[in-house]
């Protein structure tokens, strides 16, 4: 084998490992959303189900969290995009010697841990309220202790810096001569800003807004301190993880992943479609007359988008009618059978033991079946997962009949009926 | 269209920190003139233009437009329009929006703007191209759009910063005539910046020649070419043969210079120096290649130089003959191509003469570096 092909194979292996590292957790998480098992898991696979989406949509904490996350996200976008834009414009205007100092100063919030930002935002506005003597219960006092207000400020303090980085990159390509040309043609400074600089910055403003919204939406460190009595999606999730998690979280993750994929594909489709139109307009490409509709030609993103949308739509469609009751019942039955089997095996063991014990004398260490849950509090007890009527009563029943013979009642017809 | 107004610079100094970009500039530009600033790169031409258009305030002195002091008046309030060195067309606006930008900021309706833009597009021979973007035009077309955009603002003074420098030779020559035509049609004052002397001479009513922040001479093209005021102007504008030496004799506006290598030579004293030069002063005498001709050796006339033919170059309309005088002095002579042949003379010693009226003498000074 030639070195070149070895390198190729190694490269493919590397890519495979890299992408499974990157995407594996997302795929597994998405799958758990469709497993009826009560704890997010893929194996053992119980039943294909949509019930966790139901649970999710009926969870009022999550709904409330998303609602406030969106409100805070929008507030943060408005505040940090305008602060970032102003900061980046100032950067191009300040005295050259001061520029690097200014830059460091403005970038600093990114380096400060979010926890510190959160606490200091909380403390600062509380003190500030005291300082200006905003009376208890006054509007200002309410504002300075309002979780939404504080969270928007706290998050913006570092998200604005991210936005500024985006703007600075774009501004570096701006020709200040354009502003001068506008002024020379009689524009006021405001008009020059609005008609020349702002349109130039529009793509950067769009990407900074998306960035700011996402950064705000997923922020936890700062938010957890500043949110006070409100909740955002991240704080709700954190609380849920502490109290015990169920696959409705996976369902949420799946929805977010799908939204991301569809948005990304949508954007790519739009971009390619525009590029194609542009090429046609400039006469560099011919308007194709293939059997596919125009926007699909030469546009893999569009094709994937259509397929993904199709899958999502059909999932939503089947979710209305599909019911895993049958499967669930079967799984339950199988589980019960398993439990019963385990109990029988146990009984068998015990009878054998008793027989040998009767030879040796009584054993005080015979374990009590009720204690079997052990220190894990039964988390891993399959019975707990289903929350169905426990199969426990059988155990005492088994205890009551210690004398069903050497075979532990395996052949007892009553046992068969119980299953 | 408004007719042109006068622009005056009174004792203008412009400094960047310790660096003096413009030193004591005094310029009077008549209304309706085509006035050029000519000078090598970095001599302060753009800086002067920015002071006129209001992007920077002179450190000292005054800028007057139409007799009004412009101190403290911003670029958007001055009756000037500037065509930038890099054109600065707005890349995200269509051509017609670019052209009518000055009307847009003044609050004109889209319909009015479109109408005016279409008129101007006709004028610059780009009719029907209003809906393109600047990136879709050629260099010369962008050029014309920039001019139309500036004219649309109805300025009293149009300032042009080397607008033709990015174009190829053919287009540049075409645009020169076109610019001159536009200027005559609209009748406003044009202040034009260039480092191309051909451009300055063909288009301008008056030219200011600058060197490192100092204006050496302001005059019409003929005077600049025939009677340069300083060695810099003489060597920067067109080609010149320079003879160094000392003044040996002065009579009125005429002087004799005893040159270092070519003997006694007679020439006119440049007008600004008449009466100011003395016998014994270090001086330079300039005579243009086309003012030289072959002739009889006549040392008494003090207008002949003997030199050996080195080589010649054929340039289509003319020959350039390169000669070497005594002591290795390089002399260039240009002769119109009338079908004659010179080959026979290579290596021969010839006598070259000129008319003293076509030679100028002035105090020695710095030459333009080639
Ligand atoms: N903002 C500034 N700060 C400091 N120095 C400057 C500034 N602008 C121009 N200069 C200096 O002033 C001098 C003149 O510059 P200017 O732009 O006027 O040259 P120019 O004659 O237009 O040259 P070119 O033909 O290359 O455009 C240059 O040496 C330049 O370095
Ligand atoms: Mg310049």
Coordinates of C-alpha atoms in Angstrom, one line a residue, chain A residues 42 142 146 162 221 225-226 273 277 394:
Chain A
X42 CA -30.8 4.6 24.1
X142 CA -37.9 47.7 41.6
X146 CA -35.6 43.1 38.7
X162 CA -18.2 40.0 21.3
X221 CA -22.9 31.6 34.8
X225 CA -26.8 35.3 39.8
X226 CA -28.7 38.1 38.2
X273 CA -29.7 31.1 -4.6
X277 CA -29.3 34.8 -9.5
X394 CA -45.0 -11.3 45.3

